[in-house]
């Protein structure tokens, strides 16, 4: 039986002293442990018996095999015949409450919703006669069906179309192309929504859609890659030629003639939804090739404010959420492939779910309910796995107010398609939610007032917006800065250069840099030369702000560093004396800093400025921090450093590349590591390269993740087979004055970062643990660590696929294509996958054994375990009460 690394032998490797004793012991443990993907014997098969979750793959996944939120019922209404109706990827309601479904590679189908408790009668399904295909977005509005076409096969133009009836009756037979758009692959032209004004359309496009001509833009069109150090494009070449602005959301007039850019910088949003307050939310995709790198960004719910830039860039260039010129996510979801989205408005569900944003994850088979809450002028929230299944490639979800039910489809990429219905059968009230309470309304109203200056010049904009550049609410600062950037620069340049309030000055100077500088990747032959005299004035102003460093909060410090970086990118390097002065102050006064984010940006700035003192501090960070993501961050910057090296420092740097051979990540991970090392070698002077040549020529000794964990725990011995009752009383009494640094170190040493995401670091096999401290007490946390198989959530249990020939595979379903089902089969390696033909599958079941091994704490001392617990409780905040 091919499977994930079996937890029981792994326990023997990790917990029973062998990892903690000697290198020989670790090697012996490696020899005894089964390899990931190795065949299992009969005894191992008995450990994972077929149970009630076993599923015969005949058509679509049966409704009774889905994991559903308490009180809800799912019905499988219809299994779509692939040969005649294809694979459905989009749903909408027409003007009479009938459902329209689109085939990803074919046409449109319309049918009435079946009565309660009844399946969909195939005889009620009509093929819409309109000559259209490959529809990825649909909207019934203004008496017509608007569709967004994304035709991979290029049989018709991708773009925006309107479908009407030639006779004014119920027959949709006339197709009008409103605008052709250039798109490619899965990242093309997607959803259509009715804008809150009721007078326009909202069109969503992915980053494979070439920007179309627009009449106006709420995003200041000063697009830039804004990479301080040379870019590293995707290691496998994916979208290597695509630059900013990335995925774009447009506002379009009903006749398709007027186009306005609302927001951009997305990767591949497929759908979105407006809440009752007229605020737009989307579910944006991640880039799975980036798993376990510092630039990986999980799939996320984005609150699409006016003029937003969400910072997607190719390869290693994705902007982190903390960049001041990028809008952060409202909620991080995790790995997946986002598709349909809708609010629960109109559903006969409990109030919590009426107000939830529902988002479909195609690859991991989950329908999330995201519970959003106002936070200042924007929103935050928590995700809930509302429905999940394996396989369950969700494509779209809608609510039909006529019956208060939710409908969703599965399919896509010619996978088996089906239609399901969700109803509430529990005991809670499903009365329509009253919307009298509107927390955060005043803050959002202020933000919207500032947004009224976006996209055009107004003499009132600068006087109104200026003071809000220093607001503590980041989304209000954003709205104010974008308003300023749309005004003639002559009206506010001197004001920015002479601003005395440091918080306002940072935002104003960042705006000035963006408006007056030019990103090299976006420079045109007719672009004017940059004004180096203006750059000197901007740097003088930033230097003045820097003297106020101690009074700046963490985000303002990051914003100041970002302003320096964008200034250097868009104006070029400063003169040697200025570079030395800035580098000296940054290095002496601020570096190293207390947070990973500050250290990452400071290292990049100091390397760019070729500080002669950055190497020893950066190498110390590189060799002591616990996560591969943070190590890669410093290694990536150091590759471009040519100043301040000693032979010993270079030796440590290149030995890190040898040690990092055991690190694992997505499909482009090894190429990214190769890019970093190649640039580092290219930066070596000839004599240093000669001395390092034996190390550079040595054949890489690829270590396993198991060996990397052994190295992290080297020198440790078995302490105790810890029980919950040994630790819980101490944890409940002594959860103060703990060590943040040591807790983070233990989280890395015990392999937690290999599988779990925490505070924007770590792997993707297990659940994100960032908010775990808010949901569980210390005893519950200890139970989940010490006895991981005691209670396994179905939503995190691995899937066991058994073939007709008896062979089995265990892992997490991450992709489907036609009849192929792809699993990630190694919890330490997100790129270790196997594809199984569904026609050869006998059953699918959920494993009864947790992926998480037991015994992880047995080589830690009590105080180290308490520090680890404190780190989990803190959600990665070093200022949390547990550290006071």
PDB file of C-alpha atoms in Angstrom, residues 364-500:
ATOM      1  CA  UNK A 364      -8.919  20.353  -1.979  1.00  0.00           C
ATOM      2  CA  UNK A 365     -12.677  19.766  -2.135  1.00  0.00           C
ATOM      3  CA  UNK A 366     -13.911  22.253   0.450  1.00  0.00           C
ATOM      4  CA  UNK A 367     -16.742  24.766   0.628  1.00  0.00           C
ATOM      5  CA  UNK A 368     -15.738  27.385   3.187  1.00  0.00           C
ATOM      6  CA  UNK A 369     -18.074  29.612   5.163  1.00  0.00           C
ATOM      7  CA  UNK A 370     -16.106  32.758   5.968  1.00  0.00           C
ATOM      8  CA  UNK A 371     -17.525  34.737   8.869  1.00  0.00           C
ATOM      9  CA  UNK A 372     -16.504  38.351   8.316  1.00  0.00           C
ATOM     10  CA  UNK A 373     -16.458  41.024  10.999  1.00  0.00           C
ATOM     11  CA  UNK A 374     -15.835  44.767  10.574  1.00  0.00           C
ATOM     12  CA  UNK A 375     -12.406  45.887  11.691  1.00  0.00           C
ATOM     13  CA  UNK A 376     -12.089  49.628  11.428  1.00  0.00           C
ATOM     14  CA  UNK A 377     -12.825  50.610   7.836  1.00  0.00           C
ATOM     15  CA  UNK A 378     -12.234  47.087   6.533  1.00  0.00           C
ATOM     16  CA  UNK A 379     -12.947  43.518   7.653  1.00  0.00           C
ATOM     17  CA  UNK A 380     -11.366  40.492   9.203  1.00  0.00           C
ATOM     18  CA  UNK A 381     -12.876  37.078   9.798  1.00  0.00           C
ATOM     19  CA  UNK A 382     -12.593  33.368  10.398  1.00  0.00           C
ATOM     20  CA  UNK A 383     -13.028  30.470   8.015  1.00  0.00           C
ATOM     21  CA  UNK A 384     -15.136  27.388   8.663  1.00  0.00           C
ATOM     22  CA  UNK A 385     -15.103  24.238   6.573  1.00  0.00           C
ATOM     23  CA  UNK A 386     -18.808  24.102   5.772  1.00  0.00           C
ATOM     24  CA  UNK A 387     -18.754  21.103   3.406  1.00  0.00           C
ATOM     25  CA  UNK A 388     -15.864  18.889   2.332  1.00  0.00           C
ATOM     26  CA  UNK A 389     -15.421  15.689   0.386  1.00  0.00           C
ATOM     27  CA  UNK A 390     -12.971  13.625  -1.594  1.00  0.00           C
ATOM     28  CA  UNK A 391     -13.087  14.136  -4.455  1.00  0.00           C
ATOM     29  CA  UNK A 392     -15.266  17.233  -4.498  1.00  0.00           C
ATOM     30  CA  UNK A 393     -13.972  19.643  -7.174  1.00  0.00           C
ATOM     31  CA  UNK A 394     -16.331  22.537  -6.436  1.00  0.00           C
ATOM     32  CA  UNK A 395     -16.800  24.985  -9.274  1.00  0.00           C
ATOM     33  CA  UNK A 396     -19.606  27.364  -8.301  1.00  0.00           C
ATOM     34  CA  UNK A 397     -22.182  28.088  -5.603  1.00  0.00           C
ATOM     35  CA  UNK A 398     -25.366  30.160  -5.606  1.00  0.00           C
ATOM     36  CA  UNK A 399     -28.293  30.829  -3.264  1.00  0.00           C
ATOM     37  CA  UNK A 400     -31.787  30.650  -4.715  1.00  0.00           C
ATOM     38  CA  UNK A 401     -34.014  32.971  -2.617  1.00  0.00           C
ATOM     39  CA  UNK A 402     -37.186  31.422  -4.075  1.00  0.00           C
ATOM     40  CA  UNK A 403     -36.669  28.251  -2.019  1.00  0.00           C
ATOM     41  CA  UNK A 404     -33.959  29.435   0.414  1.00  0.00           C
ATOM     42  CA  UNK A 405     -31.609  26.651  -0.711  1.00  0.00           C
ATOM     43  CA  UNK A 406     -27.980  26.713  -1.765  1.00  0.00           C
ATOM     44  CA  UNK A 407     -26.876  24.985  -4.971  1.00  0.00           C
ATOM     45  CA  UNK A 408     -23.335  24.038  -5.931  1.00  0.00           C
ATOM     46  CA  UNK A 409     -21.648  22.252  -8.790  1.00  0.00           C
ATOM     47  CA  UNK A 410     -18.563  20.098  -9.074  1.00  0.00           C
ATOM     48  CA  UNK A 411     -16.583  19.468 -12.240  1.00  0.00           C
ATOM     49  CA  UNK A 412     -14.045  21.417 -14.294  1.00  0.00           C
ATOM     50  CA  UNK A 413     -11.168  20.187 -16.448  1.00  0.00           C
ATOM     51  CA  UNK A 414     -13.511  17.475 -17.724  1.00  0.00           C
ATOM     52  CA  UNK A 415     -13.763  15.909 -14.256  1.00  0.00           C
ATOM     53  CA  UNK A 416     -17.074  14.256 -13.395  1.00  0.00           C
ATOM     54  CA  UNK A 417     -19.636  17.001 -12.858  1.00  0.00           C
ATOM     55  CA  UNK A 418     -22.735  17.114 -10.668  1.00  0.00           C
ATOM     56  CA  UNK A 419     -25.283  19.440  -9.089  1.00  0.00           C
ATOM     57  CA  UNK A 420     -25.981  19.433  -5.318  1.00  0.00           C
ATOM     58  CA  UNK A 421     -28.469  21.222  -3.069  1.00  0.00           C
ATOM     59  CA  UNK A 422     -27.876  22.333   0.538  1.00  0.00           C
ATOM     60  CA  UNK A 423     -30.713  22.940   2.989  1.00  0.00           C
ATOM     61  CA  UNK A 424     -30.908  23.486   6.722  1.00  0.00           C
ATOM     62  CA  UNK A 425     -32.773  20.828   8.706  1.00  0.00           C
ATOM     63  CA  UNK A 426     -31.639  21.766  12.211  1.00  0.00           C
ATOM     64  CA  UNK A 427     -33.475  23.459  15.049  1.00  0.00           C
ATOM     65  CA  UNK A 428     -32.102  27.026  14.888  1.00  0.00           C
ATOM     66  CA  UNK A 429     -34.179  29.890  13.558  1.00  0.00           C
ATOM     67  CA  UNK A 430     -33.846  30.643   9.865  1.00  0.00           C
ATOM     68  CA  UNK A 431     -35.737  33.930   9.984  1.00  0.00           C
ATOM     69  CA  UNK A 432     -34.235  36.587   7.700  1.00  0.00           C
ATOM     70  CA  UNK A 433     -31.453  38.499   9.441  1.00  0.00           C
ATOM     71  CA  UNK A 434     -32.247  42.097  10.345  1.00  0.00           C
ATOM     72  CA  UNK A 435     -29.473  44.494   9.371  1.00  0.00           C
ATOM     73  CA  UNK A 436     -30.120  47.305  11.854  1.00  0.00           C
ATOM     74  CA  UNK A 437     -26.708  46.916  13.474  1.00  0.00           C
ATOM     75  CA  UNK A 438     -23.871  48.044  11.251  1.00  0.00           C
ATOM     76  CA  UNK A 439     -20.599  48.139  13.223  1.00  0.00           C
ATOM     77  CA  UNK A 440     -17.791  50.045  11.585  1.00  0.00           C
ATOM     78  CA  UNK A 441     -20.195  52.058   9.425  1.00  0.00           C
ATOM     79  CA  UNK A 442     -18.632  55.390  10.393  1.00  0.00           C
ATOM     80  CA  UNK A 443     -15.113  54.240   9.521  1.00  0.00           C
ATOM     81  CA  UNK A 444     -16.243  52.768   6.208  1.00  0.00           C
ATOM     82  CA  UNK A 445     -18.127  55.960   5.394  1.00  0.00           C
ATOM     83  CA  UNK A 446     -14.920  57.953   5.947  1.00  0.00           C
ATOM     84  CA  UNK A 447     -13.000  55.559   3.721  1.00  0.00           C
ATOM     85  CA  UNK A 448     -15.630  55.870   0.996  1.00  0.00           C
ATOM     86  CA  UNK A 449     -15.543  59.641   1.211  1.00  0.00           C
ATOM     87  CA  UNK A 450     -11.802  59.522   0.567  1.00  0.00           C
ATOM     88  CA  UNK A 451     -12.396  57.024  -2.240  1.00  0.00           C
ATOM     89  CA  UNK A 452     -14.672  59.546  -3.941  1.00  0.00           C
ATOM     90  CA  UNK A 453     -11.476  61.332  -5.015  1.00  0.00           C
ATOM     91  CA  UNK A 454     -10.095  58.237  -6.743  1.00  0.00           C
ATOM     92  CA  UNK A 455      -9.704  58.238 -10.500  1.00  0.00           C
ATOM     93  CA  UNK A 456      -9.951  61.972 -11.097  1.00  0.00           C
ATOM     94  CA  UNK A 457      -8.521  65.324 -10.039  1.00  0.00           C
ATOM     95  CA  UNK A 458     -10.373  67.504  -7.531  1.00  0.00           C
ATOM     96  CA  UNK A 459      -9.251  70.716  -5.808  1.00  0.00           C
ATOM     97  CA  UNK A 460     -10.768  69.382  -2.569  1.00  0.00           C
ATOM     98  CA  UNK A 461      -8.794  66.122  -2.545  1.00  0.00           C
ATOM     99  CA  UNK A 462      -5.478  67.224  -1.026  1.00  0.00           C
ATOM    100  CA  UNK A 463      -7.002  69.421   1.742  1.00  0.00           C
ATOM    101  CA  UNK A 464      -9.436  66.671   2.718  1.00  0.00           C
ATOM    102  CA  UNK A 465      -7.174  63.604   2.417  1.00  0.00           C
ATOM    103  CA  UNK A 466      -3.853  64.900   3.731  1.00  0.00           C
ATOM    104  CA  UNK A 467      -4.418  64.493   7.456  1.00  0.00           C
ATOM    105  CA  UNK A 468      -5.693  60.935   6.942  1.00  0.00           C
ATOM    106  CA  UNK A 469      -2.334  59.855   5.488  1.00  0.00           C
ATOM    107  CA  UNK A 470      -1.306  59.407   9.110  1.00  0.00           C
ATOM    108  CA  UNK A 471      -4.421  57.561  10.262  1.00  0.00           C
ATOM    109  CA  UNK A 472      -3.929  54.448  12.367  1.00  0.00           C
ATOM    110  CA  UNK A 473      -6.392  52.521  10.181  1.00  0.00           C
ATOM    111  CA  UNK A 474      -4.390  51.137   7.285  1.00  0.00           C
ATOM    112  CA  UNK A 475      -7.345  51.059   4.882  1.00  0.00           C
ATOM    113  CA  UNK A 476      -8.068  54.740   5.555  1.00  0.00           C
ATOM    114  CA  UNK A 477      -4.399  55.574   4.952  1.00  0.00           C
ATOM    115  CA  UNK A 478      -4.685  53.632   1.705  1.00  0.00           C
ATOM    116  CA  UNK A 479      -7.751  55.540   0.546  1.00  0.00           C
ATOM    117  CA  UNK A 480      -6.100  58.854   1.419  1.00  0.00           C
ATOM    118  CA  UNK A 481      -2.812  58.056  -0.379  1.00  0.00           C
ATOM    119  CA  UNK A 482      -4.581  56.848  -3.530  1.00  0.00           C
ATOM    120  CA  UNK A 483      -6.660  60.049  -3.515  1.00  0.00           C
ATOM    121  CA  UNK A 484      -3.450  62.105  -3.310  1.00  0.00           C
ATOM    122  CA  UNK A 485      -1.769  60.125  -6.109  1.00  0.00           C
ATOM    123  CA  UNK A 486      -4.631  61.004  -8.472  1.00  0.00           C
ATOM    124  CA  UNK A 487      -4.031  64.745  -7.988  1.00  0.00           C
ATOM    125  CA  UNK A 488      -1.542  66.838 -10.009  1.00  0.00           C
ATOM    126  CA  UNK A 489       1.801  66.318  -8.277  1.00  0.00           C
ATOM    127  CA  UNK A 490       2.578  70.029  -8.383  1.00  0.00           C
ATOM    128  CA  UNK A 491      -0.222  70.588  -5.864  1.00  0.00           C
ATOM    129  CA  UNK A 492       1.355  68.468  -3.144  1.00  0.00           C
ATOM    130  CA  UNK A 493       5.026  67.684  -3.869  1.00  0.00           C
ATOM    131  CA  UNK A 494       6.459  70.439  -1.655  1.00  0.00           C
ATOM    132  CA  UNK A 495       3.919  69.657   1.044  1.00  0.00           C
ATOM    133  CA  UNK A 496       5.188  66.066   1.122  1.00  0.00           C
ATOM    134  CA  UNK A 497       8.843  67.093   1.213  1.00  0.00           C
ATOM    135  CA  UNK A 498       8.300  69.466   4.152  1.00  0.00           C
ATOM    136  CA  UNK A 499       5.773  67.461   6.193  1.00  0.00           C
ATOM    137  CA  UNK A 500       6.767  67.394   9.898  1.00  0.00           C
TER     138      UNK A 500
END
